[in-house]
Structures are given as C-alpha cells and as structure tokens.
Amino acid sequence: MENRLKNKNTNNSDLWTAISHLHKAIAAGGVDPKLLTLVHLRASQINGCSACVYASVTGGKKAGESEERLHNVAAWREAPFYTDAERAALALAEAATRLQDGAEGVTDEIWEEANAHFTEEQIGAINLEIALTNFFNRINRTLKEPAGQTWG
C-alpha cells in the first residue's frame, strides 16, 4: 500500500500543537496508558486501520503490555486476559466505534458498566481516546497510510 498523500504537511505547527494538546488531555484523565493502548487497538481493528493497529501493538509493547493481551484484543470477550474494568472500556470503544455500522451505539448498560469502574474524568479520557483513534483511523484509511510508518 502506498500513501496517497506525498506531503503530509508535518511542519504545520498548529496541527501538531492541537494533537499534542489532545494527547495531554487524555493523559491527564488518570487512565492507565496500557488500557488506552488496548482501546486504541480495538477501535483500530474494527476500522481496519493497519497503521494504527501497528502503532498500538508497537506502543503497547514499549509500555510493557504482553504479547498475549495485545494479540487477543480482537476476541476480548472470550479471552481470560482482561479485567472487568478493561472489558468495560473495550465495550465502550466498540460501541462508540461501531456507530458507522448502524449499531445502536453506547447503550445505558455499556455506560453504566464503564461508570462502575471509572471516574467521570477517566471516562472522559477514554471517550476522547476513542474519538481521536476513530479520527486517525479515518484519515489513515483515506490516505492509505501503510503500517510501520511514523508520524510527525
């Protein structure tokens, strides 16, 4: 796959400043970075964004996440490797991401389960991570960004 966009405008400081601020806001939410990696990975798998799947796995390994957990995110419901809190975050990520499929979205049940495990600030950070991931997935799929590339 070859990227459709030859000049990614990586020198656009406003763009990278805005993205940096979003990442800082997510980090300030008090959610374990490993969990955010799992959320990013699951949304990226659903959207078929190879660049973001690659980045999630690479980043997860650097953060100390196990191969076992990274490789089983696609089947998290059946895999025994995740806590109840992680399952709640993954369910939230799936429901918010599958809106494109015409799914009903984040049900009260999914929201209540997330609320049982996370503070409002943490849910806000997880939700922002989901939204930002979907944002990047759509850009990367449109541009045909290949896996293994670096950004910024």
mmCIF file with all atom_site columns, C-alpha atoms in Angstrom:
data_model
loop_
_atom_site.group_PDB
_atom_site.id
_atom_site.type_symbol
_atom_site.label_atom_id
_atom_site.label_alt_id
_atom_site.label_comp_id
_atom_site.label_asym_id
_atom_site.label_entity_id
_atom_site.label_seq_id
_atom_site.pdbx_PDB_ins_code
_atom_site.Cartn_x
_atom_site.Cartn_y
_atom_site.Cartn_z
_atom_site.occupancy
_atom_site.B_iso_or_equiv
_atom_site.pdbx_formal_charge
_atom_site.auth_seq_id
_atom_site.auth_comp_id
_atom_site.auth_asym_id
_atom_site.auth_atom_id
_atom_site.pdbx_PDB_model_num
ATOM 1   C CA . MET A 1 1   ? 0.000   0.000   0.000  1.00 0.00 ? 1   MET A CA 1
ATOM 2   C CA . GLU A 1 2   ? 1.342   3.423   -0.885 1.00 0.00 ? 2   GLU A CA 1
ATOM 3   C CA . ASN A 1 3   ? 0.318   6.592   0.877  1.00 0.00 ? 3   ASN A CA 1
ATOM 4   C CA . ARG A 1 4   ? -1.832  8.809   -1.350 1.00 0.00 ? 4   ARG A CA 1
ATOM 5   C CA . LEU A 1 5   ? -0.577  11.992  0.281  1.00 0.00 ? 5   LEU A CA 1
ATOM 6   C CA . LYS A 1 6   ? 3.028   12.741  -0.571 1.00 0.00 ? 6   LYS A CA 1
ATOM 7   C CA . ASN A 1 7   ? 3.344   15.927  1.511  1.00 0.00 ? 7   ASN A CA 1
ATOM 8   C CA . LYS A 1 8   ? 1.873   15.234  4.947  1.00 0.00 ? 8   LYS A CA 1
ATOM 9   C CA . ASN A 1 9   ? 2.422   18.828  5.998  1.00 0.00 ? 9   ASN A CA 1
ATOM 10  C CA . THR A 1 10  ? 4.392   17.690  9.042  1.00 0.00 ? 10  THR A CA 1
ATOM 11  C CA . ASN A 1 11  ? 5.681   21.220  9.501  1.00 0.00 ? 11  ASN A CA 1
ATOM 12  C CA . ASN A 1 12  ? 2.200   22.535  10.335 1.00 0.00 ? 12  ASN A CA 1
ATOM 13  C CA . SER A 1 13  ? 2.829   23.534  13.940 1.00 0.00 ? 13  SER A CA 1
ATOM 14  C CA . ASP A 1 14  ? -0.844  24.338  14.626 1.00 0.00 ? 14  ASP A CA 1
ATOM 15  C CA . LEU A 1 15  ? -1.856  20.815  13.655 1.00 0.00 ? 15  LEU A CA 1
ATOM 16  C CA . TRP A 1 16  ? 0.775   19.147  15.816 1.00 0.00 ? 16  TRP A CA 1
ATOM 17  C CA . THR A 1 17  ? 0.098   21.517  18.717 1.00 0.00 ? 17  THR A CA 1
ATOM 18  C CA . ALA A 1 18  ? -3.604  20.636  18.627 1.00 0.00 ? 18  ALA A CA 1
ATOM 19  C CA . ILE A 1 19  ? -2.854  16.906  18.532 1.00 0.00 ? 19  ILE A CA 1
ATOM 20  C CA . SER A 1 20  ? -0.359  17.305  21.366 1.00 0.00 ? 20  SER A CA 1
ATOM 21  C CA . HIS A 1 21  ? -2.996  19.073  23.479 1.00 0.00 ? 21  HIS A CA 1
ATOM 22  C CA . LEU A 1 22  ? -5.487  16.266  22.867 1.00 0.00 ? 22  LEU A CA 1
ATOM 23  C CA . HIS A 1 23  ? -2.913  13.671  23.927 1.00 0.00 ? 23  HIS A CA 1
ATOM 24  C CA . LYS A 1 24  ? -2.126  15.704  27.063 1.00 0.00 ? 24  LYS A CA 1
ATOM 25  C CA . ALA A 1 25  ? -5.839  15.918  27.912 1.00 0.00 ? 25  ALA A CA 1
ATOM 26  C CA . ILE A 1 26  ? -6.180  12.155  27.552 1.00 0.00 ? 26  ILE A CA 1
ATOM 27  C CA . ALA A 1 27  ? -3.107  11.526  29.713 1.00 0.00 ? 27  ALA A CA 1
ATOM 28  C CA . ALA A 1 28  ? -4.434  13.911  32.368 1.00 0.00 ? 28  ALA A CA 1
ATOM 29  C CA . GLY A 1 29  ? -7.546  11.755  32.748 1.00 0.00 ? 29  GLY A CA 1
ATOM 30  C CA . GLY A 1 30  ? -5.748  9.305   35.005 1.00 0.00 ? 30  GLY A CA 1
ATOM 31  C CA . VAL A 1 31  ? -6.267  6.171   32.882 1.00 0.00 ? 31  VAL A CA 1
ATOM 32  C CA . ASP A 1 32  ? -3.540  3.546   32.734 1.00 0.00 ? 32  ASP A CA 1
ATOM 33  C CA . PRO A 1 33  ? -1.697  4.053   29.416 1.00 0.00 ? 33  PRO A CA 1
ATOM 34  C CA . LYS A 1 34  ? -1.817  0.291   28.806 1.00 0.00 ? 34  LYS A CA 1
ATOM 35  C CA . LEU A 1 35  ? -5.615  0.420   28.893 1.00 0.00 ? 35  LEU A CA 1
ATOM 36  C CA . LEU A 1 36  ? -5.635  3.343   26.471 1.00 0.00 ? 36  LEU A CA 1
ATOM 37  C CA . THR A 1 37  ? -3.442  1.264   24.161 1.00 0.00 ? 37  THR A CA 1
ATOM 38  C CA . LEU A 1 38  ? -5.956  -1.592  24.259 1.00 0.00 ? 38  LEU A CA 1
ATOM 39  C CA . VAL A 1 39  ? -8.805  0.824   23.498 1.00 0.00 ? 39  VAL A CA 1
ATOM 40  C CA . HIS A 1 40  ? -6.826  2.328   20.604 1.00 0.00 ? 40  HIS A CA 1
ATOM 41  C CA . LEU A 1 41  ? -6.009  -1.132  19.281 1.00 0.00 ? 41  LEU A CA 1
ATOM 42  C CA . ARG A 1 42  ? -9.596  -2.385  19.406 1.00 0.00 ? 42  ARG A CA 1
ATOM 43  C CA . ALA A 1 43  ? -11.068 0.645   17.637 1.00 0.00 ? 43  ALA A CA 1
ATOM 44  C CA . SER A 1 44  ? -8.318  0.446   15.018 1.00 0.00 ? 44  SER A CA 1
ATOM 45  C CA . GLN A 1 45  ? -9.007  -3.255  14.445 1.00 0.00 ? 45  GLN A CA 1
ATOM 46  C CA . ILE A 1 46  ? -12.704 -2.540  13.914 1.00 0.00 ? 46  ILE A CA 1
ATOM 47  C CA . ASN A 1 47  ? -11.884 0.232   11.443 1.00 0.00 ? 47  ASN A CA 1
ATOM 48  C CA . GLY A 1 48  ? -9.262  -1.841  9.632  1.00 0.00 ? 48  GLY A CA 1
ATOM 49  C CA . CYS A 1 49  ? -6.542  0.763   10.081 1.00 0.00 ? 49  CYS A CA 1
ATOM 50  C CA . SER A 1 50  ? -3.300  -1.181  9.694  1.00 0.00 ? 50  SER A CA 1
ATOM 51  C CA . ALA A 1 51  ? -1.164  1.851   10.531 1.00 0.00 ? 51  ALA A CA 1
ATOM 52  C CA . CYS A 1 52  ? -2.915  2.356   13.873 1.00 0.00 ? 52  CYS A CA 1
ATOM 53  C CA . VAL A 1 53  ? -3.018  -1.372  14.678 1.00 0.00 ? 53  VAL A CA 1
ATOM 54  C CA . TYR A 1 54  ? 0.735   -1.460  14.097 1.00 0.00 ? 54  TYR A CA 1
ATOM 55  C CA . ALA A 1 55  ? 1.250   1.671   16.205 1.00 0.00 ? 55  ALA A CA 1
ATOM 56  C CA . SER A 1 56  ? -0.913  0.253   19.018 1.00 0.00 ? 56  SER A CA 1
ATOM 57  C CA . VAL A 1 57  ? 0.966   -3.028  19.172 1.00 0.00 ? 57  VAL A CA 1
ATOM 58  C CA . THR A 1 58  ? 4.357   -1.300  18.979 1.00 0.00 ? 58  THR A CA 1
ATOM 59  C CA . GLY A 1 59  ? 3.376   1.248   21.629 1.00 0.00 ? 59  GLY A CA 1
ATOM 60  C CA . GLY A 1 60  ? 1.809   -1.405  23.818 1.00 0.00 ? 60  GLY A CA 1
ATOM 61  C CA . LYS A 1 61  ? 4.987   -3.471  23.810 1.00 0.00 ? 61  LYS A CA 1
ATOM 62  C CA . LYS A 1 62  ? 7.057   -0.405  24.708 1.00 0.00 ? 62  LYS A CA 1
ATOM 63  C CA . ALA A 1 63  ? 4.665   0.300   27.595 1.00 0.00 ? 63  ALA A CA 1
ATOM 64  C CA . GLY A 1 64  ? 5.137   -3.241  28.888 1.00 0.00 ? 64  GLY A CA 1
ATOM 65  C CA . GLU A 1 65  ? 1.927   -4.788  27.583 1.00 0.00 ? 65  GLU A CA 1
ATOM 66  C CA . SER A 1 66  ? 2.137   -8.539  26.968 1.00 0.00 ? 66  SER A CA 1
ATOM 67  C CA . GLU A 1 67  ? 2.010   -10.141 23.538 1.00 0.00 ? 67  GLU A CA 1
ATOM 68  C CA . GLU A 1 68  ? -0.766  -12.382 24.825 1.00 0.00 ? 68  GLU A CA 1
ATOM 69  C CA . ARG A 1 69  ? -3.052  -9.476  25.707 1.00 0.00 ? 69  ARG A CA 1
ATOM 70  C CA . LEU A 1 70  ? -2.242  -7.491  22.555 1.00 0.00 ? 70  LEU A CA 1
ATOM 71  C CA . HIS A 1 71  ? -2.937  -10.472 20.301 1.00 0.00 ? 71  HIS A CA 1
ATOM 72  C CA . ASN A 1 72  ? -6.237  -11.300 21.957 1.00 0.00 ? 72  ASN A CA 1
ATOM 73  C CA . VAL A 1 73  ? -7.891  -7.862  21.971 1.00 0.00 ? 73  VAL A CA 1
ATOM 74  C CA . ALA A 1 74  ? -9.916  -8.829  18.887 1.00 0.00 ? 74  ALA A CA 1
ATOM 75  C CA . ALA A 1 75  ? -11.507 -11.619 20.949 1.00 0.00 ? 75  ALA A CA 1
ATOM 76  C CA . TRP A 1 76  ? -11.534 -9.895  24.346 1.00 0.00 ? 76  TRP A CA 1
ATOM 77  C CA . ARG A 1 77  ? -14.989 -11.216 25.267 1.00 0.00 ? 77  ARG A CA 1
ATOM 78  C CA . GLU A 1 78  ? -13.793 -14.814 25.095 1.00 0.00 ? 78  GLU A CA 1
ATOM 79  C CA . ALA A 1 79  ? -10.199 -14.300 26.272 1.00 0.00 ? 79  ALA A CA 1
ATOM 80  C CA . PRO A 1 80  ? -9.449  -14.575 30.006 1.00 0.00 ? 80  PRO A CA 1
ATOM 81  C CA . PHE A 1 81  ? -6.704  -11.939 29.994 1.00 0.00 ? 81  PHE A CA 1
ATOM 82  C CA . TYR A 1 82  ? -8.688  -8.771  30.800 1.00 0.00 ? 82  TYR A CA 1
ATOM 83  C CA . THR A 1 83  ? -10.087 -7.265  33.972 1.00 0.00 ? 83  THR A CA 1
ATOM 84  C CA . ASP A 1 84  ? -13.713 -6.205  34.331 1.00 0.00 ? 84  ASP A CA 1
ATOM 85  C CA . ALA A 1 85  ? -12.639 -2.565  34.021 1.00 0.00 ? 85  ALA A CA 1
ATOM 86  C CA . GLU A 1 86  ? -10.733 -3.288  30.813 1.00 0.00 ? 86  GLU A CA 1
ATOM 87  C CA . ARG A 1 87  ? -13.744 -5.148  29.441 1.00 0.00 ? 87  ARG A CA 1
ATOM 88  C CA . ALA A 1 88  ? -15.952 -2.151  30.218 1.00 0.00 ? 88  ALA A CA 1
ATOM 89  C CA . ALA A 1 89  ? -13.552 0.164   28.364 1.00 0.00 ? 89  ALA A CA 1
ATOM 90  C CA . LEU A 1 90  ? -13.334 -2.200  25.393 1.00 0.00 ? 90  LEU A CA 1
ATOM 91  C CA . ALA A 1 91  ? -17.132 -2.470  25.230 1.00 0.00 ? 91  ALA A CA 1
ATOM 92  C CA . LEU A 1 92  ? -17.350 1.331   25.268 1.00 0.00 ? 92  LEU A CA 1
ATOM 93  C CA . ALA A 1 93  ? -14.742 1.546   22.491 1.00 0.00 ? 93  ALA A CA 1
ATOM 94  C CA . GLU A 1 94  ? -16.583 -0.976  20.343 1.00 0.00 ? 94  GLU A CA 1
ATOM 95  C CA . ALA A 1 95  ? -19.989 0.616   20.818 1.00 0.00 ? 95  ALA A CA 1
ATOM 96  C CA . ALA A 1 96  ? -18.725 4.117   20.054 1.00 0.00 ? 96  ALA A CA 1
ATOM 97  C CA . THR A 1 97  ? -16.743 2.919   17.043 1.00 0.00 ? 97  THR A CA 1
ATOM 98  C CA . ARG A 1 98  ? -19.459 0.732   15.535 1.00 0.00 ? 98  ARG A CA 1
ATOM 99  C CA . LEU A 1 99  ? -21.774 3.706   15.090 1.00 0.00 ? 99  LEU A CA 1
ATOM 100 C CA . GLN A 1 100 ? -20.654 3.636   11.470 1.00 0.00 ? 100 GLN A CA 1
ATOM 101 C CA . ASP A 1 101 ? -22.188 0.166   11.141 1.00 0.00 ? 101 ASP A CA 1
ATOM 102 C CA . GLY A 1 102 ? -25.628 1.401   12.190 1.00 0.00 ? 102 GLY A CA 1
ATOM 103 C CA . ALA A 1 103 ? -25.301 -0.199  15.619 1.00 0.00 ? 103 ALA A CA 1
ATOM 104 C CA . GLU A 1 104 ? -27.260 1.323   18.467 1.00 0.00 ? 104 GLU A CA 1
ATOM 105 C CA . GLY A 1 105 ? -24.161 2.888   19.949 1.00 0.00 ? 105 GLY A CA 1
ATOM 106 C CA . VAL A 1 106 ? -23.345 3.231   23.613 1.00 0.00 ? 106 VAL A CA 1
ATOM 107 C CA . THR A 1 107 ? -26.299 1.788   25.469 1.00 0.00 ? 107 THR A CA 1
ATOM 108 C CA . ASP A 1 108 ? -27.179 2.689   29.042 1.00 0.00 ? 108 ASP A CA 1
ATOM 109 C CA . GLU A 1 109 ? -25.914 -0.756  30.079 1.00 0.00 ? 109 GLU A CA 1
ATOM 110 C CA . ILE A 1 110 ? -22.488 -0.169  28.490 1.00 0.00 ? 110 ILE A CA 1
ATOM 111 C CA . TRP A 1 111 ? -22.307 3.310   30.014 1.00 0.00 ? 111 TRP A CA 1
ATOM 112 C CA . GLU A 1 112 ? -23.297 2.083   33.477 1.00 0.00 ? 112 GLU A CA 1
ATOM 113 C CA . GLU A 1 113 ? -20.670 -0.661  33.362 1.00 0.00 ? 113 GLU A CA 1
ATOM 114 C CA . ALA A 1 114 ? -17.970 1.862   32.443 1.00 0.00 ? 114 ALA A CA 1
ATOM 115 C CA . ASN A 1 115 ? -19.262 4.175   35.169 1.00 0.00 ? 115 ASN A CA 1
ATOM 116 C CA . ALA A 1 116 ? -18.919 1.349   37.695 1.00 0.00 ? 116 ALA A CA 1
ATOM 117 C CA . HIS A 1 117 ? -15.179 1.096   37.017 1.00 0.00 ? 117 HIS A CA 1
ATOM 118 C CA . PHE A 1 118 ? -14.046 4.600   36.140 1.00 0.00 ? 118 PHE A CA 1
ATOM 119 C CA . THR A 1 119 ? -14.435 8.129   37.400 1.00 0.00 ? 119 THR A CA 1
ATOM 120 C CA . GLU A 1 120 ? -16.136 10.689  35.198 1.00 0.00 ? 120 GLU A CA 1
ATOM 121 C CA . GLU A 1 121 ? -12.719 12.174  34.379 1.00 0.00 ? 121 GLU A CA 1
ATOM 122 C CA . GLN A 1 122 ? -11.402 8.761   33.351 1.00 0.00 ? 122 GLN A CA 1
ATOM 123 C CA . ILE A 1 123 ? -14.455 8.030   31.198 1.00 0.00 ? 123 ILE A CA 1
ATOM 124 C CA . GLY A 1 124 ? -13.927 11.397  29.549 1.00 0.00 ? 124 GLY A CA 1
ATOM 125 C CA . ALA A 1 125 ? -10.318 10.463  28.772 1.00 0.00 ? 125 ALA A CA 1
ATOM 126 C CA . ILE A 1 126 ? -11.318 7.046   27.437 1.00 0.00 ? 126 ILE A CA 1
ATOM 127 C CA . ASN A 1 127 ? -14.030 8.619   25.296 1.00 0.00 ? 127 ASN A CA 1
ATOM 128 C CA . LEU A 1 128 ? -11.563 11.173  23.932 1.00 0.00 ? 128 LEU A CA 1
ATOM 129 C CA . GLU A 1 129 ? -9.096  8.358   23.158 1.00 0.00 ? 129 GLU A CA 1
ATOM 130 C CA . ILE A 1 130 ? -11.848 6.518   21.258 1.00 0.00 ? 130 ILE A CA 1
ATOM 131 C CA . ALA A 1 131 ? -12.793 9.650   19.304 1.00 0.00 ? 131 ALA A CA 1
ATOM 132 C CA . LEU A 1 132 ? -9.183  10.534  18.495 1.00 0.00 ? 132 LEU A CA 1
ATOM 133 C CA . THR A 1 133 ? -8.481  6.968   17.414 1.00 0.00 ? 133 THR A CA 1
ATOM 134 C CA . ASN A 1 134 ? -11.502 6.974   15.095 1.00 0.00 ? 134 ASN A CA 1
ATOM 135 C CA . PHE A 1 135 ? -10.330 10.350  13.739 1.00 0.00 ? 135 PHE A CA 1
ATOM 136 C CA . PHE A 1 136 ? -6.865  8.990   12.918 1.00 0.00 ? 136 PHE A CA 1
ATOM 137 C CA . ASN A 1 137 ? -8.276  5.712   11.587 1.00 0.00 ? 137 ASN A CA 1
ATOM 138 C CA . ARG A 1 138 ? -10.396 7.575   9.079  1.00 0.00 ? 138 ARG A CA 1
ATOM 139 C CA . ILE A 1 139 ? -7.555  9.821   7.968  1.00 0.00 ? 139 ILE A CA 1
ATOM 140 C CA . ASN A 1 140 ? -5.146  6.900   7.626  1.00 0.00 ? 140 ASN A CA 1
ATOM 141 C CA . ARG A 1 141 ? -7.643  4.737   5.739  1.00 0.00 ? 141 ARG A CA 1
ATOM 142 C CA . THR A 1 142 ? -8.437  7.601   3.366  1.00 0.00 ? 142 THR A CA 1
ATOM 143 C CA . LEU A 1 143 ? -4.753  8.315   2.717  1.00 0.00 ? 143 LEU A CA 1
ATOM 144 C CA . LYS A 1 144 ? -3.818  4.608   2.626  1.00 0.00 ? 144 LYS A CA 1
ATOM 145 C CA . GLU A 1 145 ? -1.199  5.119   5.319  1.00 0.00 ? 145 GLU A CA 1
ATOM 146 C CA . PRO A 1 146 ? 0.874   1.913   5.430  1.00 0.00 ? 146 PRO A CA 1
ATOM 147 C CA . ALA A 1 147 ? 1.647   0.104   8.658  1.00 0.00 ? 147 ALA A CA 1
ATOM 148 C CA . GLY A 1 148 ? 5.076   0.746   10.101 1.00 0.00 ? 148 GLY A CA 1
ATOM 149 C CA . GLN A 1 149 ? 5.297   4.396   9.161  1.00 0.00 ? 149 GLN A CA 1
ATOM 150 C CA . THR A 1 150 ? 5.948   7.165   11.656 1.00 0.00 ? 150 THR A CA 1
ATOM 151 C CA . TRP A 1 151 ? 4.046   10.391  12.069 1.00 0.00 ? 151 TRP A CA 1
ATOM 152 C CA . GLY A 1 152 ? 5.143   13.906  12.947 1.00 0.00 ? 152 GLY A CA 1
#
